[in-house]
Coordinates of C-alpha atoms and ligand atoms in Angstrom, one line a residue:
M159 CA -28.2 9.2 29.0
A160 CA -25.6 11.9 28.7
R161 CA -25.6 14.2 31.7
F162 CA -23.4 17.3 32.2
L163 CA -23.0 19.5 35.3
G164 CA -22.5 23.3 35.2
I165 CA -21.4 25.0 38.4
D166 CA -21.7 28.8 38.8
S167 CA -19.8 30.4 41.6
S168 CA -21.4 33.9 41.6
T169 CA -21.3 36.9 44.0
Q170 CA -24.2 35.7 46.1
S171 CA -24.5 31.9 45.6
V172 CA -23.2 28.7 44.1
T173 CA -25.6 27.1 41.7
G174 CA -25.6 23.8 39.8
I175 CA -27.5 22.8 36.7
V176 CA -27.5 19.3 35.3
I177 CA -28.5 18.9 31.6
D178 CA -29.3 15.8 29.5
S179 CA -27.6 16.6 26.3
E180 CA -29.6 14.0 24.3
A181 CA -33.0 14.9 25.6
R182 CA -31.9 18.6 25.4
K183 CA -33.3 19.5 28.7
I184 CA -32.4 20.7 32.2
V185 CA -32.8 17.7 34.6
A186 CA -31.8 19.3 37.9
E187 CA -31.1 22.7 39.5
L188 CA -29.5 23.2 42.9
S189 CA -28.3 26.3 44.7
V190 CA -26.6 27.4 48.0
S191 CA -27.1 31.0 48.9
F192 CA -24.5 32.8 51.0
K193 CA -27.3 34.8 52.7
N194 CA -29.6 31.9 53.5
E195 CA -27.3 29.1 54.4
P196 CA -26.9 29.1 58.2
S197 CA -23.6 27.2 58.1
L198 CA -22.0 30.0 56.0
A199 CA -22.9 32.8 58.4
K200 CA -19.4 32.4 60.0
Y201 CA -17.8 33.9 56.9
N202 CA -19.6 37.3 57.4
C203 CA -20.1 37.5 53.7
A204 CA -23.9 37.3 53.4
S205 CA -24.0 39.8 50.5
G206 CA -21.0 38.2 48.9
Y207 CA -18.3 40.4 50.3
L208 CA -16.7 41.3 53.6
E209 CA -17.4 44.6 55.4
H210 CA -14.5 47.1 55.0
A211 CA -13.9 50.6 56.3
D212 CA -13.1 51.8 52.8
D213 CA -16.2 51.5 50.7
K214 CA -14.2 51.0 47.5
V215 CA -12.6 47.8 48.9
R216 CA -14.7 44.6 48.2
H217 CA -13.1 41.3 49.2
A218 CA -14.7 37.9 49.9
D219 CA -13.5 34.9 51.8
P220 CA -12.6 32.2 49.3
L221 CA -13.2 29.5 51.8
M222 CA -16.9 30.4 51.8
W223 CA -16.9 29.5 48.1
V224 CA -15.2 26.2 48.9
E225 CA -17.6 25.3 51.6
A226 CA -20.6 26.3 49.5
L227 CA -19.4 24.1 46.7
E228 CA -19.2 21.2 49.1
L229 CA -22.7 21.9 50.4
L230 CA -24.0 21.9 46.8
L231 CA -22.3 18.6 46.0
E232 CA -23.7 17.1 49.2
Q233 CA -27.3 18.2 48.2
G234 CA -26.8 16.5 44.8
A235 CA -25.3 13.4 46.3
R236 CA -28.4 13.0 48.5
Q237 CA -30.5 12.9 45.4
G238 CA -28.0 10.5 43.7
L239 CA -27.4 13.1 40.9
W240 CA -23.7 12.7 40.2
K241 CA -23.3 9.1 39.2
G242 CA -24.5 9.6 35.6
V243 CA -22.7 12.9 35.1
R244 CA -20.1 12.5 32.3
G245 CA -18.6 16.0 32.4
V246 CA -18.4 19.1 34.5
S247 CA -17.6 22.7 33.7
G248 CA -18.2 25.9 35.5
S249 CA -18.5 29.6 35.8
G250 CA -17.1 32.2 38.1
Q251 CA -17.8 35.8 38.9
Q252 CA -15.3 37.6 36.7
H253 CA -12.1 39.4 37.7
G254 CA -11.9 38.1 41.3
S255 CA -8.7 36.4 42.3
V256 CA -7.4 33.8 44.8
Y257 CA -3.8 33.6 46.0
L258 CA -2.1 30.3 46.8
N259 CA 1.3 29.7 48.4
S260 CA 3.9 27.1 47.1
R261 CA 2.3 24.4 49.2
Y262 CA -0.6 24.3 46.7
E263 CA 1.6 21.9 44.7
E264 CA 1.0 19.3 47.4
S265 CA -2.6 19.2 46.3
L266 CA -1.9 18.3 42.7
I267 CA -2.5 14.8 41.5
G268 CA 0.8 13.2 40.6
S269 CA 2.9 15.6 42.6
A270 CA 5.1 14.0 45.3
K271 CA 2.8 14.6 48.2
G272 CA -0.6 15.0 46.5
A273 CA -0.5 11.7 44.5
A274 CA -4.3 11.4 44.7
G275 CA -5.1 15.0 45.3
W276 CA -7.4 15.9 48.2
S277 CA -7.8 13.7 51.2
P278 CA -11.4 12.5 51.9
A279 CA -10.5 12.5 55.6
E280 CA -10.9 16.2 55.8
S281 CA -13.2 18.9 54.4
L282 CA -12.0 20.8 51.3
A283 CA -12.1 24.1 53.2
D284 CA -9.7 22.7 55.9
Q285 CA -7.3 21.5 53.2
V286 CA -7.4 24.8 51.2
R287 CA -6.9 27.1 54.2
P288 CA -3.2 26.4 54.7
L289 CA -2.6 26.9 51.0
L290 CA -3.8 30.5 50.8
S291 CA -1.1 33.1 50.8
R292 CA -3.7 35.8 51.1
P293 CA -6.8 35.1 53.3
T294 CA -9.2 37.2 51.2
A295 CA -10.0 37.5 47.5
P296 CA -10.7 40.9 45.8
I297 CA -13.9 40.6 43.7
W298 CA -15.4 42.5 40.7
M299 CA -17.1 45.0 43.0
D300 CA -13.8 46.4 44.2
S301 CA -12.9 49.9 42.8
S302 CA -9.9 50.7 44.9
T303 CA -7.1 50.4 42.4
Q304 CA -7.3 53.8 40.6
A305 CA -3.6 54.6 41.3
Q306 CA -2.5 51.1 40.0
C307 CA -4.6 51.6 36.8
R308 CA -2.9 54.9 36.2
E309 CA 0.6 53.3 36.8
I310 CA -0.1 50.3 34.6
T311 CA -1.3 52.6 31.8
R312 CA 1.8 54.8 32.1
A313 CA 4.1 51.7 32.0
A314 CA 2.3 50.2 29.1
G315 CA 2.5 53.4 27.1
S316 CA -1.1 54.8 26.8
V317 CA -4.7 54.1 27.3
S318 CA -5.1 53.1 23.7
E319 CA -2.2 50.7 23.9
V320 CA -3.8 48.9 26.9
V321 CA -7.1 48.8 25.0
R322 CA -5.4 47.5 21.9
I323 CA -3.6 44.7 23.7
T324 CA -6.1 43.6 26.3
G325 CA -9.5 44.7 24.9
S326 CA -10.2 47.1 27.8
R327 CA -8.6 50.1 29.4
A328 CA -6.8 49.5 32.8
T329 CA -10.0 48.9 34.9
E330 CA -10.2 49.1 38.7
R331 CA -12.0 45.7 39.2
F332 CA -9.8 43.8 36.7
T333 CA -7.3 41.3 38.1
G334 CA -4.0 42.9 36.9
P335 CA -4.6 46.2 38.8
Q336 CA -5.7 44.2 41.8
I337 CA -2.5 42.1 41.7
R338 CA -0.4 45.2 41.4
K339 CA -2.1 46.7 44.5
F340 CA -1.4 43.4 46.4
H341 CA 2.2 43.4 45.4
Q342 CA 2.6 47.0 46.5
T343 CA 0.7 46.9 49.8
E344 CA 1.6 43.3 50.9
P345 CA 5.0 42.5 49.3
E346 CA 5.8 39.7 51.7
R347 CA 2.5 37.9 50.9
Y348 CA 3.1 38.5 47.2
A349 CA 6.5 37.0 47.5
Q350 CA 4.9 33.9 49.1
T351 CA 2.3 33.6 46.3
A352 CA 3.0 30.8 43.9
R353 CA -0.3 30.7 42.0
I354 CA -2.9 33.3 41.3
H355 CA -6.3 32.0 40.2
L356 CA -9.4 33.6 38.9
V357 CA -12.6 32.5 40.7
S358 CA -13.3 30.2 37.7
S359 CA -9.9 28.5 37.6
F360 CA -9.8 28.3 41.4
M361 CA -13.0 26.2 41.3
A362 CA -11.6 24.1 38.4
W363 CA -8.5 23.4 40.6
L364 CA -10.7 22.3 43.4
M365 CA -12.7 19.9 41.2
T366 CA -9.6 18.4 39.6
A367 CA -6.7 18.7 42.0
R368 CA -4.7 19.7 38.9
D369 CA -3.0 22.9 37.9
A370 CA -6.1 24.2 36.2
P371 CA -5.6 26.8 33.4
I372 CA -7.3 30.1 33.0
D373 CA -9.6 30.0 29.9
R374 CA -9.3 32.7 27.3
G375 CA -12.9 33.8 27.9
D376 CA -12.3 34.8 31.6
G377 CA -8.6 35.6 31.0
A378 CA -9.6 38.6 28.9
G379 CA -11.0 40.3 32.0
M380 CA -7.6 40.6 33.6
N381 CA -5.8 43.4 31.7
L382 CA -3.0 40.8 31.3
M383 CA -3.9 38.8 28.2
D384 CA -3.3 39.7 24.6
I385 CA -6.7 39.3 23.0
E386 CA -5.2 38.7 19.5
T387 CA -2.7 35.9 20.5
G388 CA -4.7 34.5 23.4
D389 CA -1.6 34.4 25.7
W390 CA -0.2 36.5 28.5
S391 CA 1.1 39.8 27.2
D392 CA 4.8 40.4 28.1
A393 CA 4.2 44.2 28.1
M394 CA 1.2 43.9 30.5
L395 CA 2.9 41.4 32.8
V396 CA 5.9 43.8 33.2
A397 CA 3.7 46.8 33.7
T398 CA 1.7 45.0 36.4
A399 CA 4.0 43.2 38.9
P400 CA 7.4 41.5 39.1
D401 CA 7.8 37.8 38.2
L402 CA 4.1 37.6 37.5
E403 CA 4.0 35.0 34.7
Q404 CA 5.4 32.3 36.9
R405 CA 2.5 32.9 39.3
L406 CA -0.2 32.6 36.6
P407 CA -1.6 29.3 35.3
A408 CA -1.5 28.7 31.5
C409 CA -4.0 30.4 29.2
R410 CA -6.0 27.7 27.4
S411 CA -9.0 27.3 25.1
S412 CA -12.3 27.3 26.9
R413 CA -12.8 23.8 25.4
H414 CA -9.7 22.5 27.1
V415 CA -10.3 19.2 29.0
I416 CA -8.3 19.5 32.3
G417 CA -8.8 15.8 33.3
A418 CA -11.0 13.6 35.4
V419 CA -12.7 14.8 38.6
A420 CA -10.4 14.3 41.6
P421 CA -10.9 11.0 43.4
Y422 CA -12.1 13.0 46.4
F423 CA -15.4 13.7 44.6
V424 CA -15.7 10.1 43.5
Q425 CA -15.4 8.8 47.0
K426 CA -17.3 11.5 48.8
Y427 CA -20.1 12.4 46.4
G428 CA -20.4 9.5 44.0
F429 CA -19.1 11.0 40.8
A430 CA -18.0 8.5 38.2
E431 CA -14.2 7.9 38.0
D432 CA -14.2 8.9 34.3
C433 CA -16.2 12.1 34.7
R434 CA -14.1 14.8 33.1
V435 CA -13.7 18.5 33.8
V436 CA -13.6 21.1 31.0
A437 CA -12.0 24.5 31.7
F438 CA -14.2 26.8 33.8
S439 CA -14.9 30.3 32.4
G440 CA -16.4 33.7 33.4
D441 CA -20.1 34.1 34.3
N442 CA -20.8 36.5 31.4
C443 CA -19.0 34.3 28.9
N444 CA -21.1 31.3 30.1
S445 CA -24.3 33.3 30.1
L446 CA -23.8 34.1 26.5
V447 CA -23.9 30.4 25.8
G448 CA -26.7 29.7 28.2
M449 CA -28.9 32.4 26.6
G450 CA -28.4 30.9 23.2
A451 CA -26.6 34.0 22.1
A452 CA -23.2 32.5 21.2
A453 CA -23.4 33.5 17.5
P454 CA -23.1 37.2 16.4
G455 CA -26.4 38.9 15.7
V456 CA -28.0 38.4 19.2
A457 CA -27.5 40.8 22.1
V458 CA -28.4 40.2 25.7
I459 CA -29.6 42.8 28.2
S460 CA -29.2 41.5 31.7
L461 CA -30.7 43.5 34.5
G462 CA -29.2 42.4 37.9
T463 CA -27.1 43.9 40.7
S464 CA -25.3 45.5 37.8
D465 CA -27.0 45.9 34.4
T466 CA -25.0 44.5 31.5
Y467 CA -25.3 44.5 27.7
F468 CA -23.4 41.8 25.8
A469 CA -23.1 40.2 22.5
A470 CA -20.9 37.7 20.6
M471 CA -18.6 39.3 18.0
A472 CA -16.6 37.7 15.2
R473 CA -13.6 40.0 15.7
P474 CA -12.2 41.8 18.7
L475 CA -13.5 45.4 18.3
P476 CA -12.7 47.6 21.3
D477 CA -15.0 50.3 22.6
P478 CA -14.1 53.8 21.3
N479 CA -15.6 55.3 24.6
R480 CA -13.1 52.9 26.4
C481 CA -15.7 51.8 29.0
G482 CA -16.7 48.5 27.4
H483 CA -14.7 45.3 27.2
V484 CA -13.8 42.7 24.7
F485 CA -13.8 39.2 26.4
G486 CA -13.4 35.7 25.0
D487 CA -16.8 34.2 24.7
S488 CA -16.0 30.8 26.2
L489 CA -16.5 29.0 22.9
D490 CA -13.2 30.4 21.5
S491 CA -14.6 33.5 19.9
F492 CA -15.1 37.0 21.2
M493 CA -17.8 39.0 23.0
S494 CA -18.4 42.6 23.9
L495 CA -19.6 43.5 27.3
I496 CA -20.6 46.8 28.9
C497 CA -21.4 46.9 32.6
F498 CA -23.4 49.6 34.4
K499 CA -22.9 49.5 38.1
N500 CA -26.0 51.5 38.9
G501 CA -28.5 48.8 38.0
S502 CA -30.9 47.3 40.5
L503 CA -29.4 49.4 43.3
A504 CA -30.4 52.6 41.5
R505 CA -33.9 51.3 40.9
E506 CA -34.1 50.4 44.6
R507 CA -32.9 53.8 45.7
V508 CA -35.6 55.5 43.6
A509 CA -38.3 53.2 45.0
Q510 CA -37.1 54.0 48.5
R511 CA -37.2 57.8 47.9
V512 CA -40.7 57.8 46.4
G513 CA -42.4 55.6 49.0
L514 CA -42.5 52.3 47.1
A515 CA -40.4 50.6 49.7
K516 CA -40.5 50.3 53.4
P517 CA -37.9 49.2 55.9
L518 CA -38.4 45.7 57.3
A519 CA -38.9 46.3 61.0
G520 CA -35.8 45.1 63.0
K521 CA -34.1 43.6 60.0
T522 CA -30.7 44.9 59.0
D523 CA -27.9 43.7 56.7
E524 CA -24.4 42.9 58.0
N525 CA -23.5 46.6 57.8
G526 CA -26.4 47.6 60.0
D527 CA -28.4 49.1 57.2
S528 CA -32.2 48.5 57.0
L529 CA -33.5 45.8 54.7
W530 CA -36.4 46.9 52.6
Q531 CA -39.5 45.5 51.2
Y532 CA -40.2 46.8 47.7
D533 CA -43.6 47.2 45.9
W534 CA -42.3 46.2 42.4
E535 CA -45.8 45.6 41.2
R536 CA -46.8 49.2 41.8
F537 CA -43.4 50.3 40.3
G538 CA -44.2 48.5 37.1
E539 CA -47.8 49.8 37.0
A540 CA -46.6 53.3 37.5
I541 CA -44.5 52.9 34.3
L542 CA -47.1 51.2 32.2
K543 CA -50.3 52.9 33.3
D544 CA -49.5 56.3 34.8
T545 CA -46.8 57.6 32.5
R546 CA -46.0 57.6 28.8
P547 CA -42.8 57.0 26.8
G548 CA -40.7 60.1 26.9
N549 CA -42.0 60.9 30.4
G550 CA -42.8 64.5 29.5
G551 CA -39.0 65.2 29.4
K552 CA -38.5 64.0 33.0
A553 CA -35.2 62.1 33.2
M554 CA -32.2 61.5 35.4
L555 CA -28.6 60.5 35.6
P556 CA -28.9 57.6 38.1
Y557 CA -25.3 57.7 39.5
F558 CA -26.0 56.9 43.2
D559 CA -22.7 55.0 43.2
P560 CA -19.5 55.4 41.2
E561 CA -20.2 54.2 37.6
I562 CA -18.3 51.9 35.3
T563 CA -20.0 53.0 32.0
P564 CA -19.2 55.8 31.6
R565 CA -16.3 55.9 34.0
I566 CA -17.6 58.2 36.8
L567 CA -15.7 58.1 40.1
A568 CA -17.5 60.9 41.9
P569 CA -21.1 59.9 41.8
E570 CA -23.9 62.4 41.3
V571 CA -27.6 62.1 40.7
K572 CA -28.9 64.7 38.3
L573 CA -32.6 65.4 37.6
F574 CA -34.1 66.8 34.3
G575 CA -37.4 68.3 33.3
G576 CA -38.5 69.2 36.8
L577 CA -38.4 65.6 38.1
E578 CA -38.4 65.2 41.9
L579 CA -37.5 62.0 43.7
A580 CA -40.3 62.3 46.1
P581 CA -43.7 60.6 46.7
H582 CA -45.7 63.3 44.9
D583 CA -43.7 62.6 41.7
A584 CA -43.5 58.8 42.2
A585 CA -44.8 57.6 38.9
A586 CA -42.5 59.9 36.8
A587 CA -39.6 58.9 39.0
C588 CA -40.1 55.2 38.4
R589 CA -40.2 55.7 34.7
A590 CA -37.4 58.2 34.8
V591 CA -34.8 55.9 36.4
V592 CA -35.6 52.9 34.0
E593 CA -35.9 55.0 30.9
S594 CA -32.7 56.8 31.7
Q595 CA -30.8 53.6 32.3
A596 CA -32.1 52.2 29.0
L597 CA -31.2 55.4 27.2
L598 CA -27.7 55.4 28.6
M599 CA -27.3 51.7 27.8
R600 CA -28.4 52.4 24.2
A601 CA -26.1 55.4 23.9
Y602 CA -23.0 53.7 25.3
S603 CA -23.6 50.4 23.3
D604 CA -23.7 52.2 20.0
W605 CA -20.2 50.9 19.0
I606 CA -21.5 47.3 19.1
P607 CA -23.0 46.3 15.7
R608 CA -26.9 46.5 16.0
P609 CA -28.2 43.0 16.6
Q610 CA -31.0 41.2 14.8
R611 CA -32.4 39.9 18.0
V612 CA -32.4 41.2 21.6
L613 CA -32.9 39.0 24.6
I614 CA -33.6 40.2 28.2
T615 CA -32.8 38.3 31.5
G616 CA -31.9 39.0 35.1
G617 CA -34.1 39.8 38.1
G618 CA -35.0 43.3 36.9
S619 CA -36.4 41.9 33.6
R620 CA -39.2 40.0 35.6
N621 CA -40.9 43.4 35.9
E622 CA -43.0 44.0 32.7
G623 CA -42.9 47.7 33.1
V624 CA -39.1 47.7 33.1
A625 CA -38.8 45.3 30.2
Q626 CA -41.3 47.3 28.1
V627 CA -39.2 50.5 28.6
F628 CA -36.1 48.7 27.3
A629 CA -38.1 47.6 24.2
D630 CA -39.4 51.1 23.6
V631 CA -36.0 52.8 24.0
F632 CA -34.1 50.2 21.9
G633 CA -36.9 50.5 19.3
T634 CA -36.9 46.7 18.8
E635 CA -38.7 43.6 19.9
I636 CA -37.2 42.2 23.1
H637 CA -37.5 38.5 23.9
D638 CA -37.8 37.3 27.5
L639 CA -36.3 33.8 27.5
E640 CA -36.7 33.1 31.1
V641 CA -33.3 31.6 31.6
P642 CA -32.5 32.9 35.1
K643 CA -29.5 30.6 35.7
S644 CA -27.9 31.2 32.3
A645 CA -24.3 31.1 33.6
A646 CA -24.7 27.6 35.2
L647 CA -26.7 26.4 32.1
G648 CA -24.0 27.8 29.8
A649 CA -21.3 26.0 31.8
A650 CA -23.2 22.6 31.6
I651 CA -23.6 23.1 27.8
R652 CA -19.9 23.9 27.5
A653 CA -19.0 20.7 29.4
A654 CA -20.9 18.7 26.7
V655 CA -19.4 20.8 23.9
G656 CA -15.8 20.5 25.3
L657 CA -16.2 16.7 25.4
N658 CA -17.4 16.7 21.8
M659 CA -20.8 15.4 22.9
L660 CA -22.8 18.4 21.8
D661 CA -22.7 20.7 18.8
P662 CA -22.4 24.3 20.1
K663 CA -25.2 25.3 17.8
A664 CA -27.5 23.2 19.8
A665 CA -27.1 25.6 22.8
T666 CA -30.5 27.3 22.2
D667 CA -32.3 23.9 22.4
F668 CA -32.0 24.1 26.2
S669 CA -33.7 27.5 26.7
P670 CA -37.4 27.1 27.6
G671 CA -38.6 29.4 24.8
G672 CA -42.1 30.9 24.6
G673 CA -41.3 33.7 27.0
K674 CA -43.0 37.1 26.6
V675 CA -42.2 39.3 23.6
Y676 CA -42.1 43.0 24.3
R677 CA -42.9 45.1 21.2
P678 CA -41.7 48.7 21.0
E679 CA -44.1 51.6 21.0
R680 CA -42.6 53.8 18.3
S681 CA -44.4 57.0 19.3
A682 CA -41.4 58.3 21.3
E683 CA -38.6 57.5 18.9
D684 CA -37.8 61.2 18.2
V685 CA -38.1 62.1 21.8
Y686 CA -35.8 59.3 22.8
R687 CA -33.2 60.2 20.2
E688 CA -33.0 63.7 21.8
M689 CA -33.1 62.5 25.4
A690 CA -30.3 60.0 24.7
K691 CA -28.1 62.8 23.4
T692 CA -28.9 65.0 26.4
L693 CA -28.1 62.3 28.9
K694 CA -24.9 61.2 27.2
A695 CA -23.7 64.7 27.1
A696 CA -24.6 65.3 30.7
S697 CA -22.9 62.1 31.8
A698 CA -19.8 63.0 29.8
E699 CA -19.4 66.1 32.0
L700 CA -19.0 63.8 35.0
I701 CA -16.5 61.4 33.4
A702 CA -13.2 61.1 35.4
K703 CA -10.5 63.0 33.6
E704 CA -8.0 61.0 31.6
E705 CA -4.7 61.5 33.4
D706 CA -2.6 59.7 30.8
G707 CA -2.1 60.4 27.1
A708 CA -4.4 58.3 24.9
Ligands
LIG133 C1 -18.3 42.0 34.3 C2 -18.4 42.1 35.8 C3 -19.6 41.4 36.4 C4 -19.2 40.1 37.1 C5 -20.4 39.7 38.0 O1 -17.2 42.7 33.8 O2 -17.7 42.7 36.5 O3 -20.6 41.2 35.5 O4 -18.7 39.2 36.3 O5 -20.3 38.4 38.4

C-alpha cells in the first residue's frame, strides 16, 4: 500500500485527498470550510477574506488557515488515515503572502531552540501567532497595488521587460507588488520581517518545521522570479523592496523533498516518522496535474469564483496582450494561465437581475449583504431550450467588477443587440452572459497554441447549459472529467512523483473518466467569429491605459 496525501489551502477551505498510488485511486477526501466550521467563525473570514473599508483590499487571517489545517488533520486522525501515508505535498491559493519575524527560526528543526520543531503541548495557531510580523495576509483577490505596479515597472525598465523576466506584467495581486506596498506603508513591520512565504510554502513550513522553499511553479506568480533561470531576479528584487532576497526562501524544483513531517504531526495525528514532505505549489499548478493535463496539448477551462483557462506549455511564451501569465507547472515545466475575475459572480449578478435568484430571508453574509438562492436549473434550461447559439446578436461585456483579462480597472457592463438585464429578457440574458464570457475567453486565449483536447471543471461547469455554450464557442468537444478537487488531487500525485513512487505520466489514471462530452453545434461558427471580434474591440476600449513605455 502506497498512500500519499495532498492538502489544498484554498480561498474558502482546506481540503485533503489521499491516493493509493498502486491501486491508482482516491481513497479518502476531507474538507474544512471556513464558512461552515463554527470554530473558525472567530476569524471573521467566512468568505475567505476580512472585511475592509477599501473594496480593493483583500486580506485573510493566516491563523485561520493554520487552525483549519489542524481540524483537517484531526478529522483524518479520527479515521486512522495518516499512519499509512508515505508522502505529503500541497497546494495553496496563488500569490497570497505570509510575513514572519526573526523568531520563526526558533520553530526550525535543528535550530538552537526549535530542536524538534513545534511543541505538542500547544496548538499550532498559538505557536505561529507570536512569529507573525504582519497579522494579516494579502490574497489573490487584492487589487490595491496599482501604484506599486507602476513603480516596479518603471524601475525594471518597461512592461515588456517585466513580462520577459517574470512571465507576467506587474500585476496587482502578485506577491512582489504586495510586498512593495507593505514595505512602503508599514516600514517598521517590514523591517521586522525575516521570512516572506507564499501560502503554499507557509503550509509546507508548518508541516515540516523546516525552512521550506518556494517551488518554481508558484514562485512564477510573484513578479520576482526569472522564469528562464528559475531563480530570483536581481533586477526585480531591487525594483520591489530593499533587502528582499534575504527575506525570501530559496527557489526550488517542485519535486524537491523538504524532509520528514515534523514530529508534532507524528505525536499528535499519527503520521509515520518517515513520512516525507515534497515542496508545496500553487493551486493552478497542482490542478493541471490533477486534471491529467500536465503534458502540452490539453487545455483546462475552470469555471469558479474566477474563470480560468490554462494549459501546459513546453517553453515559456508570454501573452502579447499582457494579461495572461506564464507559471511553472509544478512538474518542472511551464504553464500558461489567464484569469477572468468576472466568473461566477457575473453569472450570479445576471441571475439576480432577471429574477432567477431570490434573497434568503434574514440571511446575510459578513458584510451585511443578502445571501441568495439561485435557480441554476432554470438558468441552464433557458440557455439550452429557449435560446439559440448566437443569441440573435444579444451579448454583453460582463464587467460588474474590475477585470483581470483584459485589465479593466473601472468596471462597466455593456449590453449589445437590444439585450436587457430584466425578467422580460431573462432567457437571452442567461445565454448572453455565458456566451460572452466564453467568447472573451476564446478571444483572449488565442496566443496559447490550440489544444487537441479541452477539459472543463469547477462549480460552473456542473451546469449543462453553461458547459454546452463553451463547447459551441470554442468549436470543439469539451470533456467534463468530474475532478472537482483537482488541486488537492494534483498535490497528492506530486507527492508520489516527488518521492519517485509514481511516473508523472500516470497522473490521468486517477481521474474518474467517463464524464459527459459536450459536442459543439457548428451552426453559429460565423456568428461567433464576428461576435468575438466585436466584444474584444469593445473590451479594448475599457482597458486601463498603459502609463509606462512598453
Ligand atoms: C491565479 C489566481 C487564482 C488563485 C485562486 O492567478 O489568482 O486562480 O490562485 O486560488
